[in-house]
Short mmCIF file of N, CA and C in Angstrom, two decimals:
data_model
loop_
_atom_site.label_atom_id
_atom_site.label_comp_id
_atom_site.label_asym_id
_atom_site.label_seq_id
_atom_site.Cartn_x
_atom_site.Cartn_y
_atom_site.Cartn_z
N MET T 1244 86.15 105.30 75.28
CA MET T 1244 85.96 105.32 76.91
C MET T 1244 86.32 106.59 77.73
N ASN T 1245 85.64 106.63 78.44
CA ASN T 1245 85.65 107.88 79.16
C ASN T 1245 85.86 107.80 80.66
N ILE T 1246 86.93 107.36 80.77
CA ILE T 1246 87.59 107.43 82.10
C ILE T 1246 87.52 108.52 82.88
N VAL T 1247 86.97 108.67 84.02
CA VAL T 1247 86.81 109.90 85.06
C VAL T 1247 87.68 109.80 86.18
N ILE T 1248 88.51 110.37 86.87
CA ILE T 1248 89.36 110.27 88.22
C ILE T 1248 88.54 111.31 89.04
N LYS T 1249 88.13 110.48 90.38
CA LYS T 1249 87.37 111.70 91.16
C LYS T 1249 87.60 110.72 92.63
N LEU T 1250 87.86 111.78 94.08
CA LEU T 1250 87.56 111.03 95.05
C LEU T 1250 86.30 109.99 95.12
N MET T 1251 86.72 108.71 95.99
CA MET T 1251 85.81 108.05 96.17
C MET T 1251 84.58 108.36 97.15
N GLU T 1252 83.67 108.12 96.87
CA GLU T 1252 82.56 109.02 97.97
C GLU T 1252 81.54 107.94 98.25
N THR T 1253 80.91 107.18 97.51
CA THR T 1253 79.84 106.36 97.67
C THR T 1253 79.94 105.26 97.96
N ASP T 1254 78.87 104.36 98.64
CA ASP T 1254 79.66 102.93 99.12
C ASP T 1254 79.41 101.76 97.53
N ALA T 1255 78.77 101.97 96.57
CA ALA T 1255 79.18 101.71 95.36
C ALA T 1255 80.37 101.79 95.01
N GLU T 1256 81.17 102.97 95.12
CA GLU T 1256 82.29 103.57 95.16
C GLU T 1256 83.28 102.44 95.42
N ILE T 1257 82.78 102.42 97.04
CA ILE T 1257 84.11 101.82 98.05
C ILE T 1257 84.07 100.07 97.75
N ARG T 1258 82.51 99.50 97.06
CA ARG T 1258 82.27 98.30 96.86
C ARG T 1258 83.43 98.22 95.59
N GLY T 1259 83.19 98.97 94.97
CA GLY T 1259 84.27 98.63 93.30
C GLY T 1259 85.67 98.83 93.41
N LYS T 1260 85.90 99.45 94.77
CA LYS T 1260 87.46 99.79 95.05
C LYS T 1260 88.12 98.75 95.49
N ALA T 1261 87.12 98.08 96.34
CA ALA T 1261 87.32 96.79 96.98
C ALA T 1261 87.59 95.42 96.16
N TYR T 1262 86.56 95.53 95.36
CA TYR T 1262 86.86 94.43 93.93
C TYR T 1262 87.84 94.51 93.34
N VAL T 1263 88.51 96.17 92.97
CA VAL T 1263 89.45 96.15 92.07
C VAL T 1263 91.25 95.95 92.99
N HIS T 1264 90.98 96.43 94.34
CA HIS T 1264 92.18 95.80 95.10
C HIS T 1264 92.16 94.01 94.92
N TRP T 1265 91.23 93.35 95.47
CA TRP T 1265 90.97 92.42 95.52
C TRP T 1265 91.70 91.50 94.19
N LYS T 1266 90.63 92.14 92.99
CA LYS T 1266 91.02 91.61 91.85
C LYS T 1266 92.56 91.69 91.31
N SER T 1267 93.27 93.01 91.62
CA SER T 1267 94.40 93.27 91.15
C SER T 1267 95.59 92.36 91.99
N TRP T 1268 95.49 92.08 93.14
CA TRP T 1268 96.27 91.35 94.02
C TRP T 1268 95.95 89.90 93.17
N GLN T 1269 94.90 89.14 92.63
CA GLN T 1269 94.79 88.39 91.77
C GLN T 1269 95.87 88.16 91.19
N GLU T 1270 95.72 89.08 89.55
CA GLU T 1270 96.41 89.14 88.40
C GLU T 1270 97.64 89.58 88.44
N SER T 1271 98.20 90.54 89.62
CA SER T 1271 99.56 90.99 89.82
C SER T 1271 100.30 90.16 90.83
N TYR T 1272 99.71 89.78 91.74
CA TYR T 1272 100.78 89.02 92.15
C TYR T 1272 101.06 87.32 92.43
N SER T 1273 100.23 86.62 91.36
CA SER T 1273 100.11 85.25 91.93
C SER T 1273 101.84 84.88 91.39
N CYS T 1274 102.33 84.89 90.55
CA CYS T 1274 103.77 84.97 90.47
C CYS T 1274 104.41 85.31 91.85
N LEU T 1275 104.30 86.16 92.54
CA LEU T 1275 105.19 86.52 93.63
C LEU T 1275 104.59 85.88 95.00
N LEU T 1276 103.55 85.66 95.02
CA LEU T 1276 102.93 84.81 96.36
C LEU T 1276 102.61 83.71 96.30
N ASP T 1277 102.82 83.00 97.63
CA ASP T 1277 101.89 82.27 97.80
C ASP T 1277 100.40 81.91 97.24
N SER T 1278 100.03 80.59 96.57
CA SER T 1278 98.44 80.61 95.88
C SER T 1278 98.13 80.35 97.64
N ALA T 1279 97.94 80.25 98.73
CA ALA T 1279 97.40 79.86 99.76
C ALA T 1279 97.32 81.29 99.96
N PHE T 1280 97.74 82.34 100.53
CA PHE T 1280 97.78 83.38 101.04
C PHE T 1280 96.78 84.39 100.08
N LEU T 1281 96.96 84.30 98.57
CA LEU T 1281 96.40 84.98 97.54
C LEU T 1281 94.81 84.27 97.81
N GLU T 1282 94.49 82.94 98.28
CA GLU T 1282 93.17 82.75 98.37
C GLU T 1282 92.57 82.89 99.81
N SER T 1283 93.33 83.26 100.61
CA SER T 1283 92.73 83.53 101.95
C SER T 1283 92.51 85.21 101.72
N ARG T 1284 93.04 85.88 100.80
CA ARG T 1284 92.66 87.31 100.50
C ARG T 1284 91.42 87.29 99.90
N THR T 1285 90.27 87.73 100.89
CA THR T 1285 88.81 87.53 100.03
C THR T 1285 88.52 88.64 99.70
N LEU T 1286 87.55 89.03 98.86
CA LEU T 1286 86.75 89.99 98.39
C LEU T 1286 86.28 91.05 99.43
N GLU T 1287 85.75 90.08 100.62
CA GLU T 1287 84.91 90.57 101.80
C GLU T 1287 86.51 91.18 102.80
N ASN T 1288 87.22 90.59 102.96
CA ASN T 1288 88.23 91.06 103.21
C ASN T 1288 88.50 92.91 102.67
N CYS T 1289 88.78 92.75 101.36
CA CYS T 1289 89.14 94.09 100.90
C CYS T 1289 87.77 95.07 101.16
N VAL T 1290 86.36 94.64 101.06
CA VAL T 1290 85.71 95.50 101.44
C VAL T 1290 85.49 95.98 102.61
N SER T 1291 85.99 95.19 103.60
CA SER T 1291 85.93 95.76 104.95
C SER T 1291 87.22 97.07 105.08
N MET T 1292 88.54 96.46 104.46
CA MET T 1292 89.24 97.40 104.42
C MET T 1292 89.42 98.69 103.94
N ALA T 1293 88.32 98.44 102.50
CA ALA T 1293 87.92 100.01 101.90
C ALA T 1293 86.82 100.56 102.66
N HIS T 1294 86.38 100.00 103.43
CA HIS T 1294 85.48 100.90 104.79
C HIS T 1294 86.23 101.46 105.65
N ARG T 1295 87.35 100.88 106.09
CA ARG T 1295 88.08 101.61 107.35
C ARG T 1295 89.12 102.66 106.84
N TRP T 1296 89.31 102.64 105.47
CA TRP T 1296 90.34 103.59 104.82
C TRP T 1296 89.84 104.14 103.47
N ALA T 1297 88.76 104.74 104.05
CA ALA T 1297 88.21 105.30 102.70
C ALA T 1297 88.61 106.72 102.38
N GLU T 1298 89.01 107.66 103.24
CA GLU T 1298 89.62 108.76 102.89
C GLU T 1298 90.81 109.14 102.09
N ASN T 1299 91.22 109.94 101.36
CA ASN T 1299 92.19 109.96 100.67
C ASN T 1299 92.68 109.20 99.51
N THR T 1300 91.04 108.39 98.97
CA THR T 1300 91.48 107.36 97.92
C THR T 1300 90.38 108.03 96.55
N LEU T 1301 91.74 108.35 95.58
CA LEU T 1301 90.71 108.40 94.29
C LEU T 1301 90.67 106.99 93.71
N ILE T 1302 89.50 107.24 92.77
CA ILE T 1302 89.23 105.89 91.77
C ILE T 1302 89.44 106.75 90.44
N ALA T 1303 89.26 105.43 89.53
CA ALA T 1303 89.35 105.52 88.34
C ALA T 1303 87.69 105.17 87.97
N LYS T 1304 86.96 105.23 87.26
CA LYS T 1304 85.75 105.07 87.00
C LYS T 1304 85.84 104.46 85.26
N ASP T 1305 85.13 103.52 84.37
CA ASP T 1305 84.48 103.87 83.18
C ASP T 1305 83.62 103.83 82.83
N GLY T 1306 82.74 104.66 83.10
CA GLY T 1306 81.57 104.63 83.20
C GLY T 1306 80.72 104.49 84.78
N GLU T 1307 80.00 103.20 84.81
CA GLU T 1307 79.76 103.30 86.79
C GLU T 1307 80.77 102.35 86.99
N LYS T 1308 81.61 101.66 86.33
CA LYS T 1308 82.66 100.78 86.95
C LYS T 1308 83.96 101.15 87.19
N VAL T 1309 84.24 100.83 88.62
CA VAL T 1309 85.50 101.16 89.36
C VAL T 1309 86.32 100.49 88.54
N ILE T 1310 87.52 100.95 88.00
CA ILE T 1310 88.53 100.06 87.20
C ILE T 1310 89.92 100.53 88.08
N GLY T 1311 90.22 101.28 88.86
CA GLY T 1311 91.23 101.33 89.44
C GLY T 1311 91.80 102.54 90.74
N PHE T 1312 92.09 102.45 91.70
CA PHE T 1312 92.20 103.44 92.61
C PHE T 1312 93.78 103.87 93.19
N ALA T 1313 93.80 105.09 93.74
CA ALA T 1313 94.96 105.58 94.04
C ALA T 1313 94.79 106.04 95.83
N ALA T 1314 95.22 105.55 96.51
CA ALA T 1314 95.19 106.01 98.28
C ALA T 1314 96.50 106.71 98.38
N TYR T 1315 96.46 107.95 99.47
CA TYR T 1315 97.64 108.30 99.16
C TYR T 1315 97.78 109.28 101.05
N GLY T 1316 98.50 109.76 101.20
CA GLY T 1316 99.07 110.59 102.77
C GLY T 1316 100.45 110.94 103.21
N SER T 1317 100.10 111.62 104.17
CA SER T 1317 101.66 111.57 104.90
C SER T 1317 102.62 110.54 104.99
N CYS T 1318 103.56 110.23 104.70
CA CYS T 1318 104.71 109.10 104.79
C CYS T 1318 104.53 109.27 106.49
N GLN T 1319 104.78 107.58 106.90
CA GLN T 1319 104.97 107.21 108.01
C GLN T 1319 106.14 106.95 108.75
N ASP T 1320 107.15 106.72 107.41
CA ASP T 1320 108.21 106.28 107.59
C ASP T 1320 109.31 107.49 109.04
N GLY T 1321 109.90 106.93 109.64
CA GLY T 1321 110.65 107.68 110.96
C GLY T 1321 111.60 108.46 110.17
N ASP T 1322 112.21 108.27 109.18
CA ASP T 1322 113.11 108.98 108.66
C ASP T 1322 112.59 110.13 107.59
N LEU T 1323 111.63 110.09 107.21
CA LEU T 1323 110.70 110.85 106.02
C LEU T 1323 109.96 111.42 106.35
N ARG T 1324 109.52 111.78 107.92
CA ARG T 1324 108.16 112.28 108.16
C ARG T 1324 107.53 113.54 107.25
N ASP T 1325 108.82 114.25 106.72
CA ASP T 1325 108.27 115.34 105.89
C ASP T 1325 108.02 115.25 104.73
N ALA T 1326 107.80 113.67 104.40
CA ALA T 1326 107.49 113.52 102.70
C ALA T 1326 105.83 112.95 102.72
N GLY T 1327 105.26 112.87 101.55
CA GLY T 1327 104.02 112.37 101.59
C GLY T 1327 104.23 110.91 100.64
N GLU T 1328 103.05 110.16 100.69
CA GLU T 1328 103.25 108.52 100.44
C GLU T 1328 102.03 108.23 99.09
N ILE T 1329 102.27 107.56 98.12
CA ILE T 1329 100.81 106.90 98.03
C ILE T 1329 101.10 105.60 98.28
N THR T 1330 100.12 105.09 99.21
CA THR T 1330 100.25 104.01 99.87
C THR T 1330 99.56 102.89 98.99
N ALA T 1331 98.72 103.23 97.84
CA ALA T 1331 98.53 102.45 97.32
C ALA T 1331 97.96 102.61 95.61
N LEU T 1332 97.93 101.79 94.76
CA LEU T 1332 97.95 102.36 93.26
C LEU T 1332 97.83 100.74 92.35
N TYR T 1333 96.41 100.44 92.06
CA TYR T 1333 96.10 99.39 91.32
C TYR T 1333 94.76 99.76 90.45
N LEU T 1334 94.94 98.81 89.12
CA LEU T 1334 94.59 99.14 88.28
C LEU T 1334 93.63 97.68 87.68
N LEU T 1335 92.50 97.91 87.21
CA LEU T 1335 92.57 96.05 86.81
C LEU T 1335 93.54 95.92 85.44
N ALA T 1336 93.83 94.97 85.52
CA ALA T 1336 94.96 94.17 84.20
C ALA T 1336 94.29 94.28 82.94
N GLU T 1337 92.96 94.79 82.78
CA GLU T 1337 92.89 95.04 81.12
C GLU T 1337 92.54 96.32 80.65
N TYR T 1338 93.14 97.41 81.83
CA TYR T 1338 93.26 98.87 81.51
C TYR T 1338 94.82 99.14 81.68
N HIS T 1339 95.67 97.78 81.94
CA HIS T 1339 97.19 98.46 81.51
C HIS T 1339 97.30 98.89 80.49
N ALA T 1340 98.13 99.98 80.51
CA ALA T 1340 98.85 100.08 79.22
C ALA T 1340 98.51 101.26 78.56
N GLN T 1341 97.19 102.04 79.49
CA GLN T 1341 96.38 103.01 79.04
C GLN T 1341 96.59 104.69 79.44
N GLY T 1342 97.69 104.50 80.35
CA GLY T 1342 97.63 106.09 80.68
C GLY T 1342 97.17 106.11 81.84
N ILE T 1343 95.74 105.23 82.21
CA ILE T 1343 94.78 105.44 83.79
C ILE T 1343 95.82 105.28 85.11
N GLY T 1344 96.82 104.79 85.08
CA GLY T 1344 97.68 104.77 86.00
C GLY T 1344 98.02 105.91 86.42
N TYR T 1345 98.62 106.16 85.23
CA TYR T 1345 99.61 107.53 85.34
C TYR T 1345 98.60 108.91 85.75
N ARG T 1346 97.66 108.52 85.24
CA ARG T 1346 96.39 109.83 85.59
C ARG T 1346 96.26 109.49 87.04
N LEU T 1347 96.14 108.22 87.53
CA LEU T 1347 95.39 108.32 88.92
C LEU T 1347 96.68 108.82 90.03
N LEU T 1348 98.17 108.83 89.53
CA LEU T 1348 99.22 108.82 90.39
C LEU T 1348 99.30 110.33 89.79
N CYS T 1349 99.34 110.99 89.15
CA CYS T 1349 99.35 112.64 88.66
C CYS T 1349 98.51 113.01 89.83
N GLU T 1350 96.99 112.98 89.73
CA GLU T 1350 96.16 113.65 90.51
C GLU T 1350 96.54 113.13 92.41
N ALA T 1351 97.29 112.23 92.52
CA ALA T 1351 97.72 111.90 93.92
C ALA T 1351 98.63 112.87 94.11
N LEU T 1352 99.38 112.96 93.02
CA LEU T 1352 101.07 114.03 93.53
C LEU T 1352 100.03 115.48 93.59
N ASP T 1353 99.25 115.69 92.79
CA ASP T 1353 98.38 116.97 92.93
C ASP T 1353 97.87 117.13 93.99
N ARG T 1354 97.68 115.99 94.86
CA ARG T 1354 96.99 116.51 96.12
C ARG T 1354 97.63 116.33 97.15
N LEU T 1355 99.24 115.96 97.21
CA LEU T 1355 100.49 115.91 97.94
C LEU T 1355 101.42 117.01 97.74
N GLY T 1356 100.84 117.82 97.17
CA GLY T 1356 101.67 119.09 96.48
C GLY T 1356 102.03 119.88 97.26
N GLU T 1357 101.73 119.46 99.09
CA GLU T 1357 102.40 120.40 100.18
C GLU T 1357 104.08 119.94 100.46
N PHE T 1358 104.02 118.72 99.74
CA PHE T 1358 105.25 117.63 99.87
C PHE T 1358 106.32 117.85 98.61
N GLN T 1359 108.08 118.10 99.15
CA GLN T 1359 108.83 117.92 97.75
C GLN T 1359 109.16 116.60 97.79
N ARG T 1360 109.18 115.43 98.53
CA ARG T 1360 109.07 114.05 98.19
C ARG T 1360 108.06 113.22 98.66
N ILE T 1361 108.02 112.73 97.39
CA ILE T 1361 106.74 111.48 97.52
C ILE T 1361 107.27 109.66 97.36
N VAL T 1362 107.19 108.98 98.76
CA VAL T 1362 107.49 107.94 98.77
C VAL T 1362 106.17 106.53 98.26
N VAL T 1363 106.78 106.05 97.57
CA VAL T 1363 106.07 104.42 97.57
C VAL T 1363 106.84 103.27 97.92
N TRP T 1364 105.99 102.33 98.46
CA TRP T 1364 106.84 100.81 98.71
C TRP T 1364 106.10 100.18 97.75
N VAL T 1365 107.29 99.39 97.25
CA VAL T 1365 106.68 98.15 96.02
C VAL T 1365 107.36 96.65 96.11
N LEU T 1366 106.71 95.95 96.30
CA LEU T 1366 106.76 94.36 96.23
C LEU T 1366 107.98 94.41 95.66
N GLU T 1367 109.14 93.91 96.01
CA GLU T 1367 110.39 93.59 95.27
C GLU T 1367 109.96 92.40 94.31
N GLY T 1368 110.58 92.25 93.27
CA GLY T 1368 109.89 91.18 92.30
C GLY T 1368 108.22 92.11 91.09
N ASN T 1369 107.92 93.01 91.82
CA ASN T 1369 107.16 93.35 91.17
C ASN T 1369 107.78 94.57 89.87
N GLU T 1370 108.25 93.68 88.77
CA GLU T 1370 109.11 94.45 88.11
C GLU T 1370 107.54 95.57 87.25
N ARG T 1371 106.94 95.17 87.00
CA ARG T 1371 105.84 96.27 86.20
C ARG T 1371 105.91 97.40 86.87
N ALA T 1372 105.58 97.25 88.38
CA ALA T 1372 105.38 98.40 89.10
C ALA T 1372 106.62 99.18 89.21
N ILE T 1373 107.72 98.39 89.58
CA ILE T 1373 108.83 99.39 89.46
C ILE T 1373 109.48 99.93 88.05
N ARG T 1374 109.07 99.62 87.13
CA ARG T 1374 109.70 100.27 85.94
C ARG T 1374 108.01 101.49 85.50
N PHE T 1375 107.17 101.21 86.60
CA PHE T 1375 105.99 102.11 86.21
C PHE T 1375 106.73 103.72 86.96
N TYR T 1376 106.67 103.48 88.03
CA TYR T 1376 107.33 104.19 88.99
C TYR T 1376 108.41 104.66 88.82
N GLU T 1377 109.47 104.04 88.04
CA GLU T 1377 110.77 104.64 87.51
C GLU T 1377 110.31 105.69 86.40
N ARG T 1378 109.75 105.14 85.06
CA ARG T 1378 109.23 105.93 84.33
C ARG T 1378 108.69 107.47 84.88
N CYS T 1379 107.88 107.16 85.75
CA CYS T 1379 107.22 108.53 86.53
C CYS T 1379 108.45 109.05 87.48
N GLY T 1380 109.42 109.17 87.33
CA GLY T 1380 110.81 109.65 88.02
C GLY T 1380 110.81 108.95 89.71
N PHE T 1381 110.34 108.34 90.18
CA PHE T 1381 110.85 107.75 91.47
C PHE T 1381 111.91 106.95 91.10
N GLN T 1382 113.02 106.87 92.19
CA GLN T 1382 114.09 106.03 92.69
C GLN T 1382 114.26 105.38 93.41
N GLY T 1383 114.53 104.26 93.36
CA GLY T 1383 114.88 103.45 94.76
C GLY T 1383 115.98 104.05 95.75
N ASP T 1384 115.94 104.23 97.01
CA ASP T 1384 116.63 104.92 98.06
C ASP T 1384 117.56 104.09 98.60
N GLY T 1385 117.58 102.40 98.63
CA GLY T 1385 118.25 101.54 98.97
C GLY T 1385 117.42 100.97 100.45
N LYS T 1386 116.39 101.52 100.90
CA LYS T 1386 115.91 101.28 101.87
C LYS T 1386 114.62 100.18 101.75
N GLU T 1387 114.44 98.87 102.65
CA GLU T 1387 113.74 97.76 102.35
C GLU T 1387 113.44 97.30 103.54
N LYS T 1388 112.12 96.79 103.63
CA LYS T 1388 111.45 96.17 104.93
C LYS T 1388 110.79 95.01 104.52
N GLU T 1389 111.02 94.37 105.62
CA GLU T 1389 109.99 93.04 105.50
C GLU T 1389 108.77 92.85 105.86
N ILE T 1390 107.87 92.30 104.91
CA ILE T 1390 106.39 92.35 105.66
C ILE T 1390 106.28 90.77 105.67
N MET T 1391 104.73 90.42 105.94
CA MET T 1391 104.55 88.78 105.90
C MET T 1391 103.36 88.87 105.06
N LEU T 1392 103.55 88.50 104.11
CA LEU T 1392 102.25 88.32 102.81
C LEU T 1392 102.43 86.63 102.67
N GLY T 1393 101.75 86.24 103.84
CA GLY T 1393 101.97 84.46 103.87
C GLY T 1393 103.35 84.06 104.70
N SER T 1394 104.25 84.34 103.79
CA SER T 1394 105.70 84.05 104.17
C SER T 1394 106.47 85.69 103.87
N PRO T 1395 107.53 85.94 104.57
CA PRO T 1395 108.05 86.94 104.35
C PRO T 1395 108.78 87.51 103.04
N ARG T 1396 108.18 88.60 102.77
CA ARG T 1396 108.52 89.31 101.63
C ARG T 1396 109.23 90.73 102.01
N LYS T 1397 109.88 91.01 100.84
CA LYS T 1397 110.61 92.28 100.99
C LYS T 1397 109.81 93.53 100.05
N GLU T 1398 110.03 94.75 100.58
CA GLU T 1398 109.37 95.58 100.05
C GLU T 1398 110.34 96.89 99.60
N ILE T 1399 110.59 97.41 98.65
CA ILE T 1399 111.61 98.46 98.50
C ILE T 1399 111.04 99.73 98.27
N ARG T 1400 111.89 100.45 98.97
CA ARG T 1400 111.48 102.05 98.88
C ARG T 1400 111.74 103.09 97.70
N MET T 1401 110.80 103.48 97.16
CA MET T 1401 111.19 104.39 96.04
C MET T 1401 110.80 106.08 96.30
N ILE T 1402 111.46 107.17 95.73
CA ILE T 1402 111.42 108.26 96.18
C ILE T 1402 111.16 109.01 94.99
N LEU T 1403 110.13 110.06 95.13
CA LEU T 1403 110.36 111.20 93.90
C LEU T 1403 110.40 112.19 94.53
N GLU T 1404 111.48 112.68 93.98
CA GLU T 1404 112.12 114.23 94.47
C GLU T 1404 111.33 115.36 93.67
N ILE T 1405 110.61 116.22 94.14
CA ILE T 1405 109.76 117.50 93.32
C ILE T 1405 110.66 118.76 93.56
N SER T 1406 111.40 118.86 92.52
CA SER T 1406 112.04 120.41 92.23
C SER T 1406 110.84 121.42 92.94
N LEU T 1407 110.98 122.61 93.51
CA LEU T 1407 110.52 123.70 93.44
C LEU T 1407 110.38 124.55 92.09
N PRO T 1408 109.57 125.39 91.51
CA PRO T 1408 110.04 125.76 90.52
C PRO T 1408 110.45 127.22 91.02
N VAL T 1409 111.59 127.42 90.19
CA VAL T 1409 111.90 129.01 90.58
C VAL T 1409 111.39 129.91 89.80
N SER T 1410 111.73 131.13 90.88
CA SER T 1410 110.73 132.15 90.84
C SER T 1410 111.55 133.47 90.28
#
């Protein structure tokens, strides 16, 4: 397997990212979200979102197939304006536990190099994602927010503090 991590550029890559987004929600959130809500999240919705928010998106490719993506940027939380944020990180289930999510995260962190603090919001109950981020050095800071995903759900904020090298 020859996995390549790169910036998303072409229409085919945007469509591949949209498929990963849609499929990952079906795979990861079936036990956490209402089935009616998940059914309402169509591939077409994800294609539209992928076109609207195409910048700052890395993709993982296995040959020509997009298998994962990470999106990143400046944090929009009012109390952490000086932080970067991983706004999304998804990987098809068949590629879990192979280090690809970690590679996507590391590349996104490299691109957020100007920030000493990185934020990620994780759906409460998504234990696989929480454990992944904890293994990568993120820690919950106690901040939560309610979002509507068919019904009210909570997200928890996790933060990675990056220490500057000593000169």
